[in-house]
Coordinates of C-alpha atoms in Angstrom, one line a residue:
X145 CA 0.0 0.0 0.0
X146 CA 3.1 2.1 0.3
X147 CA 2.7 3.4 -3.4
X148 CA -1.0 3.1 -3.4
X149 CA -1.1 5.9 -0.7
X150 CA 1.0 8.4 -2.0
X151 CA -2.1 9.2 -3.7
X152 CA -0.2 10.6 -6.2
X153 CA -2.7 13.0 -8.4
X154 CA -2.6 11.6 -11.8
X155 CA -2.2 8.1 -12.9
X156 CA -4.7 6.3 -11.5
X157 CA -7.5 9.3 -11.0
X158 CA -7.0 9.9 -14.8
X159 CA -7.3 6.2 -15.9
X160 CA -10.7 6.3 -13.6
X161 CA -11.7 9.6 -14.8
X162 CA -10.8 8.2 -18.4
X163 CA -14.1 5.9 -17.8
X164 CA -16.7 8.9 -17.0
X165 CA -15.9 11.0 -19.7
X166 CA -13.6 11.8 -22.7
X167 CA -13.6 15.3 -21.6
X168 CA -16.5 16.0 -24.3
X169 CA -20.1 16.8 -22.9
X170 CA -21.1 13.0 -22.6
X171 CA -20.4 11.7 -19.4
X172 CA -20.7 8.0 -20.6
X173 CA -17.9 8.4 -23.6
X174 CA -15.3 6.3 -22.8
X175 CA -11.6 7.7 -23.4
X176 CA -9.6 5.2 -24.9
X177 CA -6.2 7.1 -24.4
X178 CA -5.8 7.1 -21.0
X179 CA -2.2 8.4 -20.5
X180 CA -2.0 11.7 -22.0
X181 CA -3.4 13.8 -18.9
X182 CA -0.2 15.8 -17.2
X183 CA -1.1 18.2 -14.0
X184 CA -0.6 21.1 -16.0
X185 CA -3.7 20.2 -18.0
X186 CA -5.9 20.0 -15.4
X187 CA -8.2 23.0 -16.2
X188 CA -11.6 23.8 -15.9
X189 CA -12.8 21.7 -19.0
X190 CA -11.4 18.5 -16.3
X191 CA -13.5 20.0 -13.6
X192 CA -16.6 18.0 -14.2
X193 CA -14.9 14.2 -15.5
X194 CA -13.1 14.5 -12.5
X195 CA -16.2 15.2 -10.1
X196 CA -18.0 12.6 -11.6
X197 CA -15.6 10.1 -11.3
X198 CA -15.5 11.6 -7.2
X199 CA -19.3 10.8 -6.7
X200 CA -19.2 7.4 -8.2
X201 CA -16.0 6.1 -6.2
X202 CA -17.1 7.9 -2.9
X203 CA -20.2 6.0 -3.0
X204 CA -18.0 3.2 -3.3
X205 CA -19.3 1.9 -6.4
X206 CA -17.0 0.1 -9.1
X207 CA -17.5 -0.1 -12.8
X208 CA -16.6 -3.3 -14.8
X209 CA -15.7 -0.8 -17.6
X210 CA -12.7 0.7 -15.3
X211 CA -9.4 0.4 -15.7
X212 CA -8.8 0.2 -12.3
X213 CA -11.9 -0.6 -10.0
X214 CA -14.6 -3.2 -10.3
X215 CA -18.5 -4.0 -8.7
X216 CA -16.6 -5.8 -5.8
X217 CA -15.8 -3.0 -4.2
X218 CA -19.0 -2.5 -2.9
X219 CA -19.6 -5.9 -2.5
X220 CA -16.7 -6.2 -0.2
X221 CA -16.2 -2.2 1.4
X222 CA -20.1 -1.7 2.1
X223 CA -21.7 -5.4 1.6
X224 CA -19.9 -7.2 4.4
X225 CA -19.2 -4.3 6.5
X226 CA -21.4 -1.5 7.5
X227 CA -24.2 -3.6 5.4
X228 CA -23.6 -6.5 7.8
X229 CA -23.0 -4.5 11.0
X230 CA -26.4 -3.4 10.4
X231 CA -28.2 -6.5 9.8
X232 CA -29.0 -4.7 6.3
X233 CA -28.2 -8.2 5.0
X234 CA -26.7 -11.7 6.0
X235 CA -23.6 -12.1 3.7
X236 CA -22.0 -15.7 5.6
X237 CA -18.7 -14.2 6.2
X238 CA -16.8 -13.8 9.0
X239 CA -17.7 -10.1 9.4
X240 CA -20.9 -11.2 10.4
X241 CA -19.2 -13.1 13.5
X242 CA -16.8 -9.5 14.2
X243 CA -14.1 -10.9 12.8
X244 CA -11.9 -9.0 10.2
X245 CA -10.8 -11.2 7.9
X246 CA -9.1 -12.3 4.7
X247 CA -7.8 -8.2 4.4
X248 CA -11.1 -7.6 3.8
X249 CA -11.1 -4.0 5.8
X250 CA -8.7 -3.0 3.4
X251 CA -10.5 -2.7 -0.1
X252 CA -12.7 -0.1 1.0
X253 CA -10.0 2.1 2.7
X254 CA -7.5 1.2 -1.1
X255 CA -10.4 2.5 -3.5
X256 CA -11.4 5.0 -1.7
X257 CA -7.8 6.5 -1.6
X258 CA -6.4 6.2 -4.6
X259 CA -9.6 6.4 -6.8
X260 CA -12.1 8.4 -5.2
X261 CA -9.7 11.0 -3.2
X262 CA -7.7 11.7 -6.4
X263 CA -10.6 12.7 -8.4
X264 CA -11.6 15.0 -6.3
X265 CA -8.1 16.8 -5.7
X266 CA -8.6 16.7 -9.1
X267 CA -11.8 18.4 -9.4
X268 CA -10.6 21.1 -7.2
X269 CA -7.5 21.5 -8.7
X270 CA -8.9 22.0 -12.1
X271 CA -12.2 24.1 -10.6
X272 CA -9.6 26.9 -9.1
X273 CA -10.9 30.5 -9.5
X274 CA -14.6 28.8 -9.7
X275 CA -15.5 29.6 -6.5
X276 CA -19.7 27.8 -7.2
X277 CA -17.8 24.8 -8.4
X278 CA -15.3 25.0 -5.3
X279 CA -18.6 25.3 -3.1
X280 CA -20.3 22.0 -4.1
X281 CA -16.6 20.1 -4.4
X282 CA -16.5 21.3 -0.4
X283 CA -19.8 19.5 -0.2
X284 CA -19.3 16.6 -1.6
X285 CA -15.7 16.6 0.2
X286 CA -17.6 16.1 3.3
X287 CA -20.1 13.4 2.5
X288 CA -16.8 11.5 1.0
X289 CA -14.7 12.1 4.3
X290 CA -17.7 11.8 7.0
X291 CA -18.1 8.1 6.1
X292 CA -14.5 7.2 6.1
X293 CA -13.8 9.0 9.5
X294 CA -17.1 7.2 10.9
X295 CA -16.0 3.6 9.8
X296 CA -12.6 4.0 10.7
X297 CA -11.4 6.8 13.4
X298 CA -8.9 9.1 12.2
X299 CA -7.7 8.9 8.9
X300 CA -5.4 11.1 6.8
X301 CA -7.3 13.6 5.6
X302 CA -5.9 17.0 5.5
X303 CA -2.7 16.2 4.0
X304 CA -4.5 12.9 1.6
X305 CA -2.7 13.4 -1.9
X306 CA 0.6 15.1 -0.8
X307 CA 2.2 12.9 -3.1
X308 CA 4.2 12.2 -0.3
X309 CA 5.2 8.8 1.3
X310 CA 4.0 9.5 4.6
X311 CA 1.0 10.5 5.4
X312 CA -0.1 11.7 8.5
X313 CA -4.3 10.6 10.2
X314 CA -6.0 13.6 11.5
X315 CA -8.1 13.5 14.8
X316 CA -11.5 12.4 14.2
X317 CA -12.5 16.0 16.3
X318 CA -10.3 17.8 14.0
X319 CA -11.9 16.5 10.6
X320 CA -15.2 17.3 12.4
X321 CA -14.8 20.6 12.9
X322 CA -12.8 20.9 9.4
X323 CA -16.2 19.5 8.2
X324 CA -18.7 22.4 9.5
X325 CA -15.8 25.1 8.5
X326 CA -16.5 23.6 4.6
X327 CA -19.9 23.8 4.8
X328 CA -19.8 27.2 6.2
X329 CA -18.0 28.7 3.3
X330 CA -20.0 26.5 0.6
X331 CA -23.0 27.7 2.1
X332 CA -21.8 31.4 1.7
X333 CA -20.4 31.1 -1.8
X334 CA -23.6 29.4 -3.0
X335 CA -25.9 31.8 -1.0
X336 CA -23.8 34.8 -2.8
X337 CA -24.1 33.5 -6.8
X338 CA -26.3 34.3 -8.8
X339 CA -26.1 31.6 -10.7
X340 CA -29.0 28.4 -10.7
X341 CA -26.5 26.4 -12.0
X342 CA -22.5 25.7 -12.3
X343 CA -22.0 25.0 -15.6
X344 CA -18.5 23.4 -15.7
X345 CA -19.9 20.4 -13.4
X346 CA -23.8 20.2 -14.4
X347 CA -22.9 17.7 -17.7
X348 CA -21.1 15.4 -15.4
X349 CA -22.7 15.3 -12.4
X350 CA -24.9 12.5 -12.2
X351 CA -26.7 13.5 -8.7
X352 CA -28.2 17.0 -9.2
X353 CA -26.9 18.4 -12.5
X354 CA -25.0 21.1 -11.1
X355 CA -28.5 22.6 -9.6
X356 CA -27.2 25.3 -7.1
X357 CA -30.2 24.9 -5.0
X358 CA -30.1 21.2 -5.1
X359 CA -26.4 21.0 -3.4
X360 CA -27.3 23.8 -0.5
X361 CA -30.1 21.6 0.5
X362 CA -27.6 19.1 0.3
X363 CA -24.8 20.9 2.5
X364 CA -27.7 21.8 5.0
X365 CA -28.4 17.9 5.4
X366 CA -25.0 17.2 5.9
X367 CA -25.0 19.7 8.8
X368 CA -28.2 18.5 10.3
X369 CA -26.4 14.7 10.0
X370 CA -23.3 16.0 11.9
X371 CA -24.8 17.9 14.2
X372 CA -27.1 14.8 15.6
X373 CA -23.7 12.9 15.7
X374 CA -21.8 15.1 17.8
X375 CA -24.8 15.5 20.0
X376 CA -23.4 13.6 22.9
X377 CA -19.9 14.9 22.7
X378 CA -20.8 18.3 21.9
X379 CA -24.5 19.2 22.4
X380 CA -24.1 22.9 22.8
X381 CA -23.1 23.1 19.0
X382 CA -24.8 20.2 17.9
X383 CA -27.8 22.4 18.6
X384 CA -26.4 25.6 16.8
X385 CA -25.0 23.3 13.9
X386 CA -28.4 21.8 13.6
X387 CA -30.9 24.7 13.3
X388 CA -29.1 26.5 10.8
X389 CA -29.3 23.6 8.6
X390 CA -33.1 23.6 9.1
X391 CA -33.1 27.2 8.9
X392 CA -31.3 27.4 5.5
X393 CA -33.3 24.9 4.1
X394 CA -32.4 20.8 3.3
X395 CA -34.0 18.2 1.9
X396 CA -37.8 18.0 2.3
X397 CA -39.3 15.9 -0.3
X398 CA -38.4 13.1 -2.1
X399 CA -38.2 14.6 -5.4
X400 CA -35.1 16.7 -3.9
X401 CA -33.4 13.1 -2.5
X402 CA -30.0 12.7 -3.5
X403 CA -29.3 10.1 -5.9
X404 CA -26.8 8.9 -8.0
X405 CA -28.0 8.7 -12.0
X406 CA -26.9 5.2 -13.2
X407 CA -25.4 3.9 -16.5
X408 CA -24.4 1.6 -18.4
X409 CA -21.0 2.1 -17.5
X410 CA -21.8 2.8 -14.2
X411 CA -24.0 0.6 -12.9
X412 CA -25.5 0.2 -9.1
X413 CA -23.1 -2.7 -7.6
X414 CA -26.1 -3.3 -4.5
X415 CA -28.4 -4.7 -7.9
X416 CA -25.2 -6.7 -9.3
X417 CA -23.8 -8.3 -6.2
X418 CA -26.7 -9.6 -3.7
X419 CA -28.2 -12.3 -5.2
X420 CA -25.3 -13.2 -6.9
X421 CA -23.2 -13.2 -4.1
X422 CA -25.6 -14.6 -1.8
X423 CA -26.6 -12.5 0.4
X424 CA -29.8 -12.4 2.5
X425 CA -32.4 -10.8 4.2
X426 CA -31.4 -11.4 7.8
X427 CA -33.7 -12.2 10.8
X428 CA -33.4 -8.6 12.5
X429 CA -35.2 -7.2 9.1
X430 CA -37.6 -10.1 9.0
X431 CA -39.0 -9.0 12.7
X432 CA -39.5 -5.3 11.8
X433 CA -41.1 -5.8 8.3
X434 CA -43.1 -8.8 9.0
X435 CA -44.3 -7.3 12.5
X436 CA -44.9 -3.9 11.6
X437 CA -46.8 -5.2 7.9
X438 CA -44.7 -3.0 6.9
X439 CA -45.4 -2.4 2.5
X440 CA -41.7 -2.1 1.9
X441 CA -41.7 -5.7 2.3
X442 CA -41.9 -7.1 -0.6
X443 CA -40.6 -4.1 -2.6
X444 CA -37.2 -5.3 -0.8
X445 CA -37.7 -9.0 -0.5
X446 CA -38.7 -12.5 -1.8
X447 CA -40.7 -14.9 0.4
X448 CA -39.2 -18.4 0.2
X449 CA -41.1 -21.6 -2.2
X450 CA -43.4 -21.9 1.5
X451 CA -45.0 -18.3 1.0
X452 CA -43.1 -16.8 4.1
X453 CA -40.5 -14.4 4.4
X454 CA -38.0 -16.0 6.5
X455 CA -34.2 -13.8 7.5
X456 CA -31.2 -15.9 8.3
X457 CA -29.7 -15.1 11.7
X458 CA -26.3 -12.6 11.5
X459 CA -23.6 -14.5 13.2
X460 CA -24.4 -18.3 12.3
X461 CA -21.3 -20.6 11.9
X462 CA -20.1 -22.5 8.4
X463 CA -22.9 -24.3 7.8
X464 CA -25.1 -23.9 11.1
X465 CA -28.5 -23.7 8.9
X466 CA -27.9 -26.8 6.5
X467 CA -30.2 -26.4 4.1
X468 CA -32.6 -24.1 5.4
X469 CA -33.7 -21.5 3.0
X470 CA -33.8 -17.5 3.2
X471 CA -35.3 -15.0 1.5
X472 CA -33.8 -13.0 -0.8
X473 CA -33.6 -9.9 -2.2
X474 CA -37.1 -9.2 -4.2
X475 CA -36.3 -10.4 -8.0
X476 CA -36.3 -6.4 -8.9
X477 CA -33.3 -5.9 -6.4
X478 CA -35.0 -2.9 -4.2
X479 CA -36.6 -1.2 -7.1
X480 CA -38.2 -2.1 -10.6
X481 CA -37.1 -2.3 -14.1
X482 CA -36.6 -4.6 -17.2
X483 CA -35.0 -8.2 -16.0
X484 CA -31.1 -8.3 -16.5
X485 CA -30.5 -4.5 -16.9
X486 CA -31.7 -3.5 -13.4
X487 CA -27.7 -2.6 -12.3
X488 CA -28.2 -0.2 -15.4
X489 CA -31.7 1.4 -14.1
X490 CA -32.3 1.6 -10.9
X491 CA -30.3 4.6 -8.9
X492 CA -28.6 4.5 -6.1
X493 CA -29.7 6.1 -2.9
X494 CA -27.0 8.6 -1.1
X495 CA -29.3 10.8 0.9
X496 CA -33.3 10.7 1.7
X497 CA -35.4 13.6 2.5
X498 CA -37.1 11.1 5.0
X499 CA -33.6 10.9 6.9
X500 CA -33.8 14.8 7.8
X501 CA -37.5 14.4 9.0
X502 CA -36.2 11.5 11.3
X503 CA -33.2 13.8 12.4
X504 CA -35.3 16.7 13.0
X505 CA -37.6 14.7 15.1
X506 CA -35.1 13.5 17.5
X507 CA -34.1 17.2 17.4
X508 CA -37.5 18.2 18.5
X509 CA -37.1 16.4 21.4
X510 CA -33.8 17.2 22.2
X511 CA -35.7 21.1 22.9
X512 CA -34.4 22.0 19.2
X513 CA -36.0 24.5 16.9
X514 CA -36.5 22.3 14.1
X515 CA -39.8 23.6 12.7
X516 CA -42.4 21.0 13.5
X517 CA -42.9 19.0 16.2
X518 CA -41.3 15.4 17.2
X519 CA -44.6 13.6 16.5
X520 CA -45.5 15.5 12.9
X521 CA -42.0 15.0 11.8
X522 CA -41.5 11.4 12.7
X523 CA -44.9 10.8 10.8
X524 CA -43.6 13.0 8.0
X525 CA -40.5 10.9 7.6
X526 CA -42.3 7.3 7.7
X527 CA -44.5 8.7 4.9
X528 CA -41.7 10.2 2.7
X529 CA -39.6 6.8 3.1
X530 CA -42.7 4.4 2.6
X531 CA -43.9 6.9 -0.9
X532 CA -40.5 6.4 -1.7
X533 CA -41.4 2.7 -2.1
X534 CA -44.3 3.1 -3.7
X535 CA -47.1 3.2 -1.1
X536 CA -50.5 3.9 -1.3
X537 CA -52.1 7.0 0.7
X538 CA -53.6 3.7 2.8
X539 CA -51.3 2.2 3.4
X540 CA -49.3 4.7 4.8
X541 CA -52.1 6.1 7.3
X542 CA -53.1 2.3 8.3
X543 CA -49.1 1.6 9.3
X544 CA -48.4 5.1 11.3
X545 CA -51.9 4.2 13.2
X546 CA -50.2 0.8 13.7
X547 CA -49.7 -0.8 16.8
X548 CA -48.4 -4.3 15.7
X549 CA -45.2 -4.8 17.3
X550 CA -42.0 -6.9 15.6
X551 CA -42.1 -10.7 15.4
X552 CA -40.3 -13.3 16.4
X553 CA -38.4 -14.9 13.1
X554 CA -40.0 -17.7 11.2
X555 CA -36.4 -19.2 11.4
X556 CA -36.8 -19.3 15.5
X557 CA -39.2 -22.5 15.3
X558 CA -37.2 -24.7 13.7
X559 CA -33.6 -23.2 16.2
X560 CA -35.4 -22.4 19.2
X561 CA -32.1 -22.2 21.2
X562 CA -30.5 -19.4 19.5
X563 CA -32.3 -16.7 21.8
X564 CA -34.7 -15.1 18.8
X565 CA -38.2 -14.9 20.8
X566 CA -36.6 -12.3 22.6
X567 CA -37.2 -9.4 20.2
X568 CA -34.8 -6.5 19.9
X569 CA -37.8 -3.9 19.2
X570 CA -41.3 -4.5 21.4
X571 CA -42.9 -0.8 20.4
X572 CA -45.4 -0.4 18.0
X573 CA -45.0 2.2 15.1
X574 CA -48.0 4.5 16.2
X575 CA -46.1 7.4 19.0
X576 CA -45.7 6.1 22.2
X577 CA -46.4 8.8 25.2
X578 CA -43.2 8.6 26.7
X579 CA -39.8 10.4 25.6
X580 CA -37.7 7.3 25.9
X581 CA -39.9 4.9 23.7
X582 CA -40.8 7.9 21.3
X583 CA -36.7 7.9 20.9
X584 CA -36.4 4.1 20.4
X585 CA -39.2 4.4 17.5
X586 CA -37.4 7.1 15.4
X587 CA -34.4 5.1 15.6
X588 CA -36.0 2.1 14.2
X589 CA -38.4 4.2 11.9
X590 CA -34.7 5.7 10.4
X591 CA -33.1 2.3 10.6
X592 CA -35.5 1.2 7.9
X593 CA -35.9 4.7 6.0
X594 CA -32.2 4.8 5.1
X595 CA -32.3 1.4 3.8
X596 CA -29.9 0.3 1.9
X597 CA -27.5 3.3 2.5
X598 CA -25.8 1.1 5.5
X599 CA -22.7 3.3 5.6
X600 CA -24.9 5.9 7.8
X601 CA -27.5 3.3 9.5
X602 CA -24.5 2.0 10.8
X603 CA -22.9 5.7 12.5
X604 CA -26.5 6.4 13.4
X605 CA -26.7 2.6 15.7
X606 CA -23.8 3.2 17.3
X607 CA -24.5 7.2 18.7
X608 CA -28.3 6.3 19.4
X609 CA -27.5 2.7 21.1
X610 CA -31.1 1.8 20.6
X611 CA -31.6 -1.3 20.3
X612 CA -33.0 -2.3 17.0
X613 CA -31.1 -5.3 15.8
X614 CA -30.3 -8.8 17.3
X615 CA -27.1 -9.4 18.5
X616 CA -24.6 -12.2 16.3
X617 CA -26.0 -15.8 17.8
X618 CA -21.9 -16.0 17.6
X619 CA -18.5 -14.2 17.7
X620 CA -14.8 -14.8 16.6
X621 CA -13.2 -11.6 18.7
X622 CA -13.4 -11.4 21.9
X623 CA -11.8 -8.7 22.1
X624 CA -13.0 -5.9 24.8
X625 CA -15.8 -4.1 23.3
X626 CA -16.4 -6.6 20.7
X627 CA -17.3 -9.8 21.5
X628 CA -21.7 -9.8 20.3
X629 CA -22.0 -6.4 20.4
X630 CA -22.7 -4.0 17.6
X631 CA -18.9 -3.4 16.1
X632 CA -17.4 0.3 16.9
X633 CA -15.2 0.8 13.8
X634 CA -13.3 -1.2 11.1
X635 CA -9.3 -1.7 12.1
X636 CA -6.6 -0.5 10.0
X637 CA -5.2 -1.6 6.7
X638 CA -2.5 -3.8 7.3
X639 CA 0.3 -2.6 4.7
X640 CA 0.2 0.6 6.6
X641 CA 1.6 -0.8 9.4
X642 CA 4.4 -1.9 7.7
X643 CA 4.5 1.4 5.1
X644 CA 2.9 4.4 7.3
X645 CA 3.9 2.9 11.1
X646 CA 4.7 6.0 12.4
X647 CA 1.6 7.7 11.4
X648 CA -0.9 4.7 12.1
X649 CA 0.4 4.9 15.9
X650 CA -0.1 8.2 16.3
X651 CA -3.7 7.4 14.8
X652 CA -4.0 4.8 17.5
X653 CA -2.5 7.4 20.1
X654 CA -5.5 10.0 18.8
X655 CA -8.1 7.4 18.6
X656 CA -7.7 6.6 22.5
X657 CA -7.7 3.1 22.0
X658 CA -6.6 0.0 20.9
X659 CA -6.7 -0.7 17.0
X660 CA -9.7 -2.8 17.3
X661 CA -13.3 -3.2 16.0
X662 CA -14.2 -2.6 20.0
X663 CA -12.6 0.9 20.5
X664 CA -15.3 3.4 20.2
X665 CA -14.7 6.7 18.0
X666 CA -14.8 10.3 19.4
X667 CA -18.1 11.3 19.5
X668 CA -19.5 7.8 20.5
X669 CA -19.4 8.7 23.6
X670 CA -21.6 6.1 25.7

């Protein structure tokens, strides 16, 4: 990894950007000649190749048209980690027992810096003197960094593409309040222009088409995300941070949703990989939908050949269930479209409006202005995310009225002694009169709105601590803060131990524990 994270600013960006676009107006062209690009040409004409090869890598998505990155990064960076930790899915591996295994920590952590990270120092490089285009690169910097700093601790981030051999990890607090200082001065420069539209991103960017009103609601989100994270550590600012996101406006319907616009060249890994790969729905999912009748059901899932939906356990040893079946992802792979092409049509989710609705409600009740109350909001955001799937106006009043609670798994009659009867999630969907449940609902209620985006279910688990999920019916680490419990963070990449030691200890030495999956991160703080 020594070479790989010198990050060095050509090479392999180029060869990725080379995929998105031939630096013509068609995002798709592919550009054969993919050596030619020095750093002097980086102008603005690169500006928007580069960002679009930036929001397809930091959603750590591959295409089997790159050079240098394929599907099984997401498979392997999202799929059996945060997907996994979150019981988004049941993927057999050993991740699902806490162990690390097979390197697999690392090929998240590999694209994501010398691939996604490039591009965008590319992007800004190339965008200098464009201070609407510097704006929504700050943005996007954030959403790129704020899942990498979440999954792992402290990372290097200010000095990432130095082009030098050592690179130091910043503080997790640091990057945190590097984060707000970007958004800050994107918010400013994109409150100043008069501009709808920067021009030298809009034919490349495949999430909002360079809409200037589209990437401040965007920024705000992010701020009203950060500020609910930090609320423990930091509650005086979490509260400033978070109404002057609601104040300035974010994301409030699901036509404004971020999402990423696939192609054929860059297709939506989730719809190639879980089936194929075998993953399943898992028992903590089965509870929730099942018990709740919830109509995202079978918009996600497949009953098995009896007619029932049945989730395989998280955690269950080499060959624990024999031949027991599970259901799988529904045959349209979360969404619809023509058979065999659905990795070509349907998008990929990166932020929901029903998310902020969910955030604002637990803001409510934290005593935050957050324009509504806690009940409207949380009602607000299980109707966005349920419309999002394609509910009817009834079927969305009969399941907020609802007061079905979660189920035990089908799975649990036939393995009564792995502990399943006892359901993580015994409140009904309709509000509960006290403050505590009330929490505990729009915790679960955001749990399943996020769906699939694991990458944030995961960060928002681990700062809420309700308890949604089952614990693994079995571990492989032991180690303190591990063993069943919900994993803190992903461990370091290996070859930087042996390439980067010096810097990776001091990480350790900022991250105030040991370098394991049980050492929680700076503002998880209980």
């Amino acid at each position: 990894m020594k070479n790989n994270f010198k990050i060095k600013t050509l090479g392999v960006a180029m060869s990725m950007l080379a995929v998105f676009s031939s630096c013509t107006q068609d995002f798709d062209e592919i550009n054969t000649n993919k050596n030619t690009l020095t750093e002097d040409q980086l102008d603005q004409t690169l500006a928007g190749p580069a960002f679009a090869s930036a929001l397809y890598a930091g959603i750590h998505n591959g295409s089997y048209s790159s050079p240098v990155d394929d599907q099984g990064t997401w498979g392997i960076a999202t799929g059996i980690l945060p997907s996994t930790f979150t019981h988004y899915l049941s993927c057999g591996y050993g991740t699902e027992r806490n162990a690390f295994v097979n390197g697999y920590e690392g090929r998240g952590w590999l694209r994501f810096y010398t691939v996604a990270v490039p591009a965008l120092n590319n992007a800004i490089k190339a965008s200098q003197g464009n201070a609407d285009a510097l704006a929504v690169l700050k943005i996007w910097k954030v959403f790129m960094y704020n899942q990498m700093v979440d999954c792992y601790g402290p990372i290097p981030y200010t000095e990432a593409g130095n082009n030098k051999e050592k690179v130091p990890y910043d503080s997790v607090e640091s990057i945190y309040a590097d984060f707000f200082k970007l958004l800050d001065e994107a918010n400013a420069t994109l409150n100043a222009t008069s501009a709808t539209t920067v021009g030298t991103l809009q034919p490349n960017d495949r999430v909002y088409s360079g809409n200037v009103q589209s990437w401040k609601r965007f920024g705000n989100s992010m701020r009203l995300r950060l500020a609910l994270r930090i609320s423990d550590i930091d509650p005086a600012k979490a509260k400033t941070q978070a109404e002057t996101a609601v104040a300035a406006g974010v994301i409030e319907t699901n036509e404004q949703s971020a999402t990423f616009k696939v192609s054929n060249i860059t297709p939506n890994n989730l719809n190639m990989i879980v089936n194929s790969w075998g993953y399943y729905m898992t028992a903590s999912m089965e509870s929730l939908l099942v018990g709740y009748n919830d109509p995202r059901l079978a918009k996600w899932f497949s009953p098995i050949d009896t007619g029932v939906y049945q989730g395989r356990p998280v955690g269950g040893l080499q060959g624990q269930f024999g031949t027991t079946k599970f259901s799988m992802f529904n045959n349209d792979v979360l969404g619809s479209g023509a058979a065999g092409n659905l990795s070509e049509s349907k998008n990929i989710e990166i932020f929901m409006a029903s998310e902020n609705y969910l955030s604002r409600a637990e803001g409510a009740l934290n005593g935050w202005n957050m324009n509504g109350t806690a009940k409207g909001l949380y009602e607000q955001g299980i109707t966005l995310s349920l419309k999002q799937w394609g509910a009817t106006d009834a079927q969305v009043a009969a399941y907020i009225a609802g007061t079905s609670t979660p189920t035990v798994p089908n799975v649990a009659a036939a393995y009564p002694t792995l502990g399943l009867s006892d359901v993580p999630v015994t409140l009904p969907v309709a509000w509960d009169a006290s403050v505590a449940n009330q929490r505990t609902q729009i915790a679960v209620q955001k749990y399943l709105a996020i769906f699939p985006e694991s990458w944030e279910a995961w960060a928002d688990l681990r700062r809420s601590d309700a308890k949604v999920i089952y614990a693994p019916i079995n571990t492989d680490n032991n180690e303190p803060g591990v063993g069943k419990s919900l994993m803190k963070r992903v461990i370091y990449v290996t070859n930087e131990y042996s390439s980067n030691n010096e810097a990776v200890q001091d990480a350790i030495t900022k991250l105030k524990g040991p370098d394991s999956g049980g050492t929680r991160i700076w503002w998880d703080t209980k």
